[in-house]
mmCIF file of C-alpha atoms in Angstrom:
data_model
loop_
_atom_site.group_PDB
_atom_site.id
_atom_site.type_symbol
_atom_site.label_atom_id
_atom_site.label_comp_id
_atom_site.label_asym_id
_atom_site.label_seq_id
_atom_site.Cartn_x
_atom_site.Cartn_y
_atom_site.Cartn_z
ATOM 1 C CA UNK S 1 10.235 41.633 150.239
ATOM 2 C CA UNK S 2 7.555 44.044 149.058
ATOM 3 C CA UNK S 3 6.754 41.878 146.047
ATOM 4 C CA UNK S 4 6.338 38.779 148.245
ATOM 5 C CA UNK S 5 4.202 40.722 150.682
ATOM 6 C CA UNK S 6 1.971 41.957 147.853
ATOM 7 C CA UNK S 7 1.663 38.381 146.586
ATOM 8 C CA UNK S 8 0.521 37.180 150.069
ATOM 9 C CA UNK S 9 -2.147 39.823 150.297
ATOM 10 C CA UNK S 10 -3.304 39.245 146.726
ATOM 11 C CA UNK S 11 -3.716 35.533 147.296
ATOM 12 C CA UNK S 12 -5.228 35.564 150.784
ATOM 13 C CA UNK S 13 -7.467 38.578 150.490
ATOM 14 C CA UNK S 14 -9.567 40.458 147.901
ATOM 15 C CA UNK S 15 -6.939 43.247 147.761
ATOM 16 C CA UNK S 16 -5.592 43.305 144.174
ATOM 17 C CA UNK S 17 -1.961 44.157 144.980
ATOM 18 C CA UNK S 18 -0.568 41.936 142.209
ATOM 19 C CA UNK S 19 2.206 39.424 141.774
ATOM 20 C CA UNK S 20 5.808 39.631 140.636
ATOM 21 C CA UNK S 21 6.590 37.190 137.790
ATOM 22 C CA UNK S 22 10.275 37.030 138.752
ATOM 23 C CA UNK S 23 9.531 35.807 142.279
ATOM 24 C CA UNK S 24 8.920 32.228 143.417
ATOM 25 C CA UNK S 25 5.348 32.063 144.839
ATOM 26 C CA UNK S 26 6.489 30.122 147.925
ATOM 27 C CA UNK S 27 8.483 33.024 149.171
ATOM 28 C CA UNK S 28 5.232 34.811 149.980
ATOM 29 C CA UNK S 29 4.461 32.333 152.746
ATOM 30 C CA UNK S 30 6.739 34.171 155.099
ATOM 31 C CA UNK S 31 4.194 37.030 155.220
ATOM 32 C CA UNK S 32 1.004 34.967 155.655
ATOM 33 C CA UNK S 33 0.755 35.689 159.420
ATOM 34 C CA UNK S 34 1.139 39.371 158.692
ATOM 35 C CA UNK S 35 -1.891 39.136 156.369
ATOM 36 C CA UNK S 36 -3.650 37.451 159.256
ATOM 37 C CA UNK S 37 -2.734 40.355 161.553
ATOM 38 C CA UNK S 38 -4.282 42.821 159.229
ATOM 39 C CA UNK S 39 -7.416 40.700 158.952
ATOM 40 C CA UNK S 40 -7.535 40.384 162.722
ATOM 41 C CA UNK S 41 -7.097 44.117 163.267
ATOM 42 C CA UNK S 42 -10.015 44.742 160.864
ATOM 43 C CA UNK S 43 -12.207 42.339 162.862
ATOM 44 C CA UNK S 44 -11.175 43.851 166.205
ATOM 45 C CA UNK S 45 -11.865 47.382 164.934
ATOM 46 C CA UNK S 46 -15.332 46.375 163.765
ATOM 47 C CA UNK S 47 -16.080 44.734 167.081
ATOM 48 C CA UNK S 48 -14.793 47.700 169.049
ATOM 49 C CA UNK S 49 -16.634 50.333 167.103
ATOM 50 C CA UNK S 50 -19.934 48.469 166.637
ATOM 51 C CA UNK S 51 -22.953 50.140 168.272
ATOM 52 C CA UNK S 52 -24.982 46.961 168.049
ATOM 53 C CA UNK S 53 -25.625 44.165 170.485
ATOM 54 C CA UNK S 54 -23.147 41.245 170.827
ATOM 55 C CA UNK S 55 -24.957 38.913 168.425
ATOM 56 C CA UNK S 56 -25.266 41.567 165.658
ATOM 57 C CA UNK S 57 -21.730 42.661 166.161
ATOM 58 C CA UNK S 58 -20.513 39.048 165.841
ATOM 59 C CA UNK S 59 -22.468 38.810 162.602
ATOM 60 C CA UNK S 60 -20.789 41.961 161.195
ATOM 61 C CA UNK S 61 -17.408 40.566 162.266
ATOM 62 C CA UNK S 62 -18.108 37.273 160.524
ATOM 63 C CA UNK S 63 -19.355 39.078 157.406
ATOM 64 C CA UNK S 64 -16.169 41.118 157.222
ATOM 65 C CA UNK S 65 -14.104 37.975 157.801
ATOM 66 C CA UNK S 66 -15.667 36.239 154.820
ATOM 67 C CA UNK S 67 -15.653 39.269 152.539
ATOM 68 C CA UNK S 68 -12.022 40.271 153.105
ATOM 69 C CA UNK S 69 -10.817 36.754 152.358
ATOM 70 C CA UNK S 70 -13.119 36.227 149.410
ATOM 71 C CA UNK S 71 -14.405 33.017 151.013
ATOM 72 C CA UNK S 72 -11.130 31.360 149.842
ATOM 73 C CA UNK S 73 -10.627 29.039 152.846
ATOM 74 C CA UNK S 74 -14.359 28.342 153.200
ATOM 75 C CA UNK S 75 -14.351 26.957 149.698
ATOM 76 C CA UNK S 76 -11.495 24.650 150.597
ATOM 77 C CA UNK S 77 -13.248 23.660 153.820
ATOM 78 C CA UNK S 78 -16.392 22.752 151.974
ATOM 79 C CA UNK S 79 -14.504 20.730 149.389
ATOM 80 C CA UNK S 80 -12.563 18.954 152.058
ATOM 81 C CA UNK S 81 -15.766 17.976 153.925
ATOM 82 C CA UNK S 82 -17.180 16.499 150.752
ATOM 83 C CA UNK S 83 -14.043 14.577 149.863
ATOM 84 C CA UNK S 84 -12.489 13.551 153.159
ATOM 85 C CA UNK S 85 -15.726 12.312 154.689
ATOM 86 C CA UNK S 86 -16.816 10.278 151.586
ATOM 87 C CA UNK S 87 -16.540 6.534 152.044
ATOM 88 C CA UNK S 88 -14.655 5.919 148.855
ATOM 89 C CA UNK S 89 -11.055 5.266 147.644
ATOM 90 C CA UNK S 90 -8.468 8.061 147.903
ATOM 91 C CA UNK S 91 -8.426 8.689 144.192
ATOM 92 C CA UNK S 92 -12.183 9.184 144.168
ATOM 93 C CA UNK S 93 -11.955 11.554 147.146
ATOM 94 C CA UNK S 94 -9.586 13.683 145.134
ATOM 95 C CA UNK S 95 -12.041 13.737 142.193
ATOM 96 C CA UNK S 96 -14.891 14.797 144.603
ATOM 97 C CA UNK S 97 -12.786 17.629 145.930
ATOM 98 C CA UNK S 98 -12.279 19.028 142.432
ATOM 99 C CA UNK S 99 -16.024 18.995 141.705
ATOM 100 C CA UNK S 100 -17.270 22.614 141.915
ATOM 101 C CA UNK S 101 -20.665 21.472 143.168
ATOM 102 C CA UNK S 102 -21.240 21.409 146.935
ATOM 103 C CA UNK S 103 -22.400 18.130 148.398
ATOM 104 C CA UNK S 104 -24.283 17.565 151.618
ATOM 105 C CA UNK S 105 -21.192 17.314 153.765
ATOM 106 C CA UNK S 106 -19.970 20.669 152.464
ATOM 107 C CA UNK S 107 -23.271 22.319 153.256
ATOM 108 C CA UNK S 108 -23.541 20.874 156.751
ATOM 109 C CA UNK S 109 -19.827 21.567 157.505
ATOM 110 C CA UNK S 110 -19.998 25.179 156.442
ATOM 111 C CA UNK S 111 -23.178 25.852 158.379
ATOM 112 C CA UNK S 112 -21.694 24.345 161.558
ATOM 113 C CA UNK S 113 -18.383 26.250 160.933
ATOM 114 C CA UNK S 114 -19.971 29.656 160.485
ATOM 115 C CA UNK S 115 -22.450 29.103 163.270
ATOM 116 C CA UNK S 116 -19.627 28.169 165.615
ATOM 117 C CA UNK S 117 -17.572 31.214 164.689
ATOM 118 C CA UNK S 118 -20.577 33.514 165.076
ATOM 119 C CA UNK S 119 -21.559 32.088 168.429
ATOM 120 C CA UNK S 120 -18.066 32.167 169.935
ATOM 121 C CA UNK S 121 -17.070 35.532 168.537
ATOM 122 C CA UNK S 122 -19.996 37.145 170.213
ATOM 123 C CA UNK S 123 -18.484 36.440 173.613
ATOM 124 C CA UNK S 124 -14.882 37.488 173.006
ATOM 125 C CA UNK S 125 -13.242 40.837 173.588
ATOM 126 C CA UNK S 126 -12.299 42.682 170.362
ATOM 127 C CA UNK S 127 -8.555 42.336 170.887
ATOM 128 C CA UNK S 128 -8.683 38.510 171.152
ATOM 129 C CA UNK S 129 -10.238 38.443 167.696
ATOM 130 C CA UNK S 130 -6.819 39.281 166.286
ATOM 131 C CA UNK S 131 -5.338 35.959 167.274
ATOM 132 C CA UNK S 132 -7.322 33.371 165.201
ATOM 133 C CA UNK S 133 -6.535 34.869 161.757
ATOM 134 C CA UNK S 134 -2.858 35.159 162.661
ATOM 135 C CA UNK S 135 -2.478 31.640 163.973
ATOM 136 C CA UNK S 136 -4.709 30.232 161.243
ATOM 137 C CA UNK S 137 -2.351 31.481 158.457
ATOM 138 C CA UNK S 138 0.691 30.419 160.437
ATOM 139 C CA UNK S 139 -0.796 26.957 160.527
ATOM 140 C CA UNK S 140 -1.143 26.974 156.772
ATOM 141 C CA UNK S 141 2.566 27.693 156.391
ATOM 142 C CA UNK S 142 3.432 24.773 158.743
ATOM 143 C CA UNK S 143 1.044 22.433 156.876
ATOM 144 C CA UNK S 144 2.366 23.262 153.446
ATOM 145 C CA UNK S 145 5.911 22.833 154.638
ATOM 146 C CA UNK S 146 5.221 19.629 156.563
ATOM 147 C CA UNK S 147 3.021 17.575 154.268
ATOM 148 C CA UNK S 148 3.598 16.531 150.636
ATOM 149 C CA UNK S 149 1.209 17.792 147.982
ATOM 150 C CA UNK S 150 -0.850 14.869 146.676
ATOM 151 C CA UNK S 151 -1.825 16.132 143.215
ATOM 152 C CA UNK S 152 0.387 16.114 140.137
ATOM 153 C CA UNK S 153 -0.572 19.791 139.572
ATOM 154 C CA UNK S 154 -2.769 22.383 141.062
ATOM 155 C CA UNK S 155 -2.861 25.811 142.692
ATOM 156 C CA UNK S 156 -1.654 24.437 146.055
ATOM 157 C CA UNK S 157 1.321 22.783 144.400
ATOM 158 C CA UNK S 158 2.205 25.930 142.414
ATOM 159 C CA UNK S 159 2.338 28.095 145.516
ATOM 160 C CA UNK S 160 4.682 25.565 147.286
ATOM 161 C CA UNK S 161 7.546 26.464 144.835
ATOM 162 C CA UNK S 162 10.139 28.374 146.858
ATOM 163 C CA UNK S 163 8.813 27.586 150.318
ATOM 164 C CA UNK S 164 11.668 26.571 152.654
ATOM 165 C CA UNK S 165 12.873 26.760 156.208
ATOM 166 C CA UNK S 166 13.679 30.412 155.923
ATOM 167 C CA UNK S 167 10.075 31.300 155.137
ATOM 168 C CA UNK S 168 8.825 29.022 157.957
ATOM 169 C CA UNK S 169 11.118 30.728 160.512
ATOM 170 C CA UNK S 170 10.124 34.206 159.415
ATOM 171 C CA UNK S 171 6.386 33.341 159.379
ATOM 172 C CA UNK S 172 6.720 31.854 162.850
ATOM 173 C CA UNK S 173 8.555 34.912 164.163
ATOM 174 C CA UNK S 174 5.936 37.292 162.726
ATOM 175 C CA UNK S 175 3.086 35.188 164.110
ATOM 176 C CA UNK S 176 4.562 35.065 167.590
ATOM 177 C CA UNK S 177 5.229 38.822 167.704
ATOM 178 C CA UNK S 178 1.818 39.712 166.304
ATOM 179 C CA UNK S 179 0.017 37.280 168.574
ATOM 180 C CA UNK S 180 1.949 38.392 171.653
ATOM 181 C CA UNK S 181 1.120 42.008 171.023
ATOM 182 C CA UNK S 182 -2.570 41.145 170.747
ATOM 183 C CA UNK S 183 -2.835 38.664 173.567
ATOM 184 C CA UNK S 184 -0.826 40.680 176.100
ATOM 185 C CA UNK S 185 -0.798 37.585 178.300
ATOM 186 C CA UNK S 186 0.924 34.236 178.040
ATOM 187 C CA UNK S 187 -2.329 32.237 178.428
ATOM 188 C CA UNK S 188 -4.130 33.223 175.208
ATOM 189 C CA UNK S 189 -0.854 33.001 173.280
ATOM 190 C CA UNK S 190 -0.196 29.451 174.373
ATOM 191 C CA UNK S 191 -3.758 28.352 173.818
ATOM 192 C CA UNK S 192 -3.940 29.623 170.298
ATOM 193 C CA UNK S 193 -0.582 28.198 169.130
ATOM 194 C CA UNK S 194 -1.151 24.854 170.884
ATOM 195 C CA UNK S 195 -4.541 24.515 169.170
ATOM 196 C CA UNK S 196 -2.948 25.530 165.843
ATOM 197 C CA UNK S 197 -0.085 23.063 166.124
ATOM 198 C CA UNK S 198 -2.339 20.170 167.173
ATOM 199 C CA UNK S 199 -4.849 20.882 164.414
ATOM 200 C CA UNK S 200 -2.209 21.002 161.746
ATOM 201 C CA UNK S 201 -0.622 17.718 162.619
ATOM 202 C CA UNK S 202 -3.659 15.800 163.795
ATOM 203 C CA UNK S 203 -6.039 16.779 160.996
ATOM 204 C CA UNK S 204 -3.247 17.036 158.480
ATOM 205 C CA UNK S 205 -2.060 13.461 159.101
ATOM 206 C CA UNK S 206 -5.610 12.161 159.004
ATOM 207 C CA UNK S 207 -6.322 14.046 155.692
ATOM 208 C CA UNK S 208 -3.055 12.726 154.185
ATOM 209 C CA UNK S 209 -4.039 9.163 155.039
ATOM 210 C CA UNK S 210 -7.482 9.686 153.529
ATOM 211 C CA UNK S 211 -5.963 11.109 150.327
ATOM 212 C CA UNK S 212 -3.266 8.567 149.781
ATOM 213 C CA UNK S 213 -0.251 10.111 151.456
ATOM 214 C CA UNK S 214 -0.507 13.913 150.894
ATOM 215 C CA UNK S 215 -2.834 16.845 151.146
ATOM 216 C CA UNK S 216 -4.247 19.429 148.735
ATOM 217 C CA UNK S 217 -4.833 23.172 148.553
ATOM 218 C CA UNK S 218 -8.401 22.571 149.778
ATOM 219 C CA UNK S 219 -7.062 20.954 152.918
ATOM 220 C CA UNK S 220 -4.749 23.921 153.507
ATOM 221 C CA UNK S 221 -7.795 26.166 153.560
ATOM 222 C CA UNK S 222 -9.727 23.739 155.730
ATOM 223 C CA UNK S 223 -6.943 23.703 158.244
ATOM 224 C CA UNK S 224 -6.968 27.464 158.439
ATOM 225 C CA UNK S 225 -10.675 27.557 159.104
ATOM 226 C CA UNK S 226 -10.520 24.755 161.757
ATOM 227 C CA UNK S 227 -7.547 26.508 163.510
ATOM 228 C CA UNK S 228 -9.542 29.765 163.579
ATOM 229 C CA UNK S 229 -12.593 28.025 165.034
ATOM 230 C CA UNK S 230 -10.495 25.989 167.487
ATOM 231 C CA UNK S 231 -8.610 29.168 168.617
ATOM 232 C CA UNK S 232 -11.926 30.989 169.082
ATOM 233 C CA UNK S 233 -13.195 28.130 171.312
ATOM 234 C CA UNK S 234 -10.011 27.922 173.305
ATOM 235 C CA UNK S 235 -9.820 31.688 173.808
ATOM 236 C CA UNK S 236 -13.516 31.686 174.914
ATOM 237 C CA UNK S 237 -12.733 28.982 177.567
ATOM 238 C CA UNK S 238 -9.789 31.059 178.821
ATOM 239 C CA UNK S 239 -11.745 34.292 178.878
ATOM 240 C CA UNK S 240 -14.614 32.762 180.817
ATOM 241 C CA UNK S 241 -12.641 30.395 182.927
#
């Protein structure tokens, strides 16, 4: 268990806790929502302790969000924007997504994503900031389990090895417990998980069709980012409704 937890933190954050060579990488998926909980608690703490105005506080929260994750999912989101939105054949889309250079769609998409997170986070209570990172990483687990990997090799394919129903059940249990503790009410909990589930299957299916029947590691990261943004928007509507 400890080895898989360390692997989850090492992959999803900048914390160098290491990997165990005798463990299948897919086993670490069970702990992805727990990593999200730690990220969310960090964000909530910054928001709670910040002496600055709402806009500046939201910027600090967003900065910590990017730094602690090493921009991992932002990179996948940018690559997905370039590839999935290109008017070309599926094979060419896969080539575009492997290109380390950022195209116009990546730049526009990342600007809108970060601007959206900053704007919405400025109006949320600190405790609600815990939910999006938890649900985003739970959504990644569901996506990896539900959709085939479209490349013959790659980082996303490597980390699928060992992922099964047991990891999905444990990840879902951890996500529900963590989110329920943060939400304290049924409304925010339902909103966050409904948005997470709809995003995974709606965007996941669309991406799989665009890429010839499966998705890639970049899409996993993009789904996490979209779930986080969608959850922020949904929670904002609930809080101000």
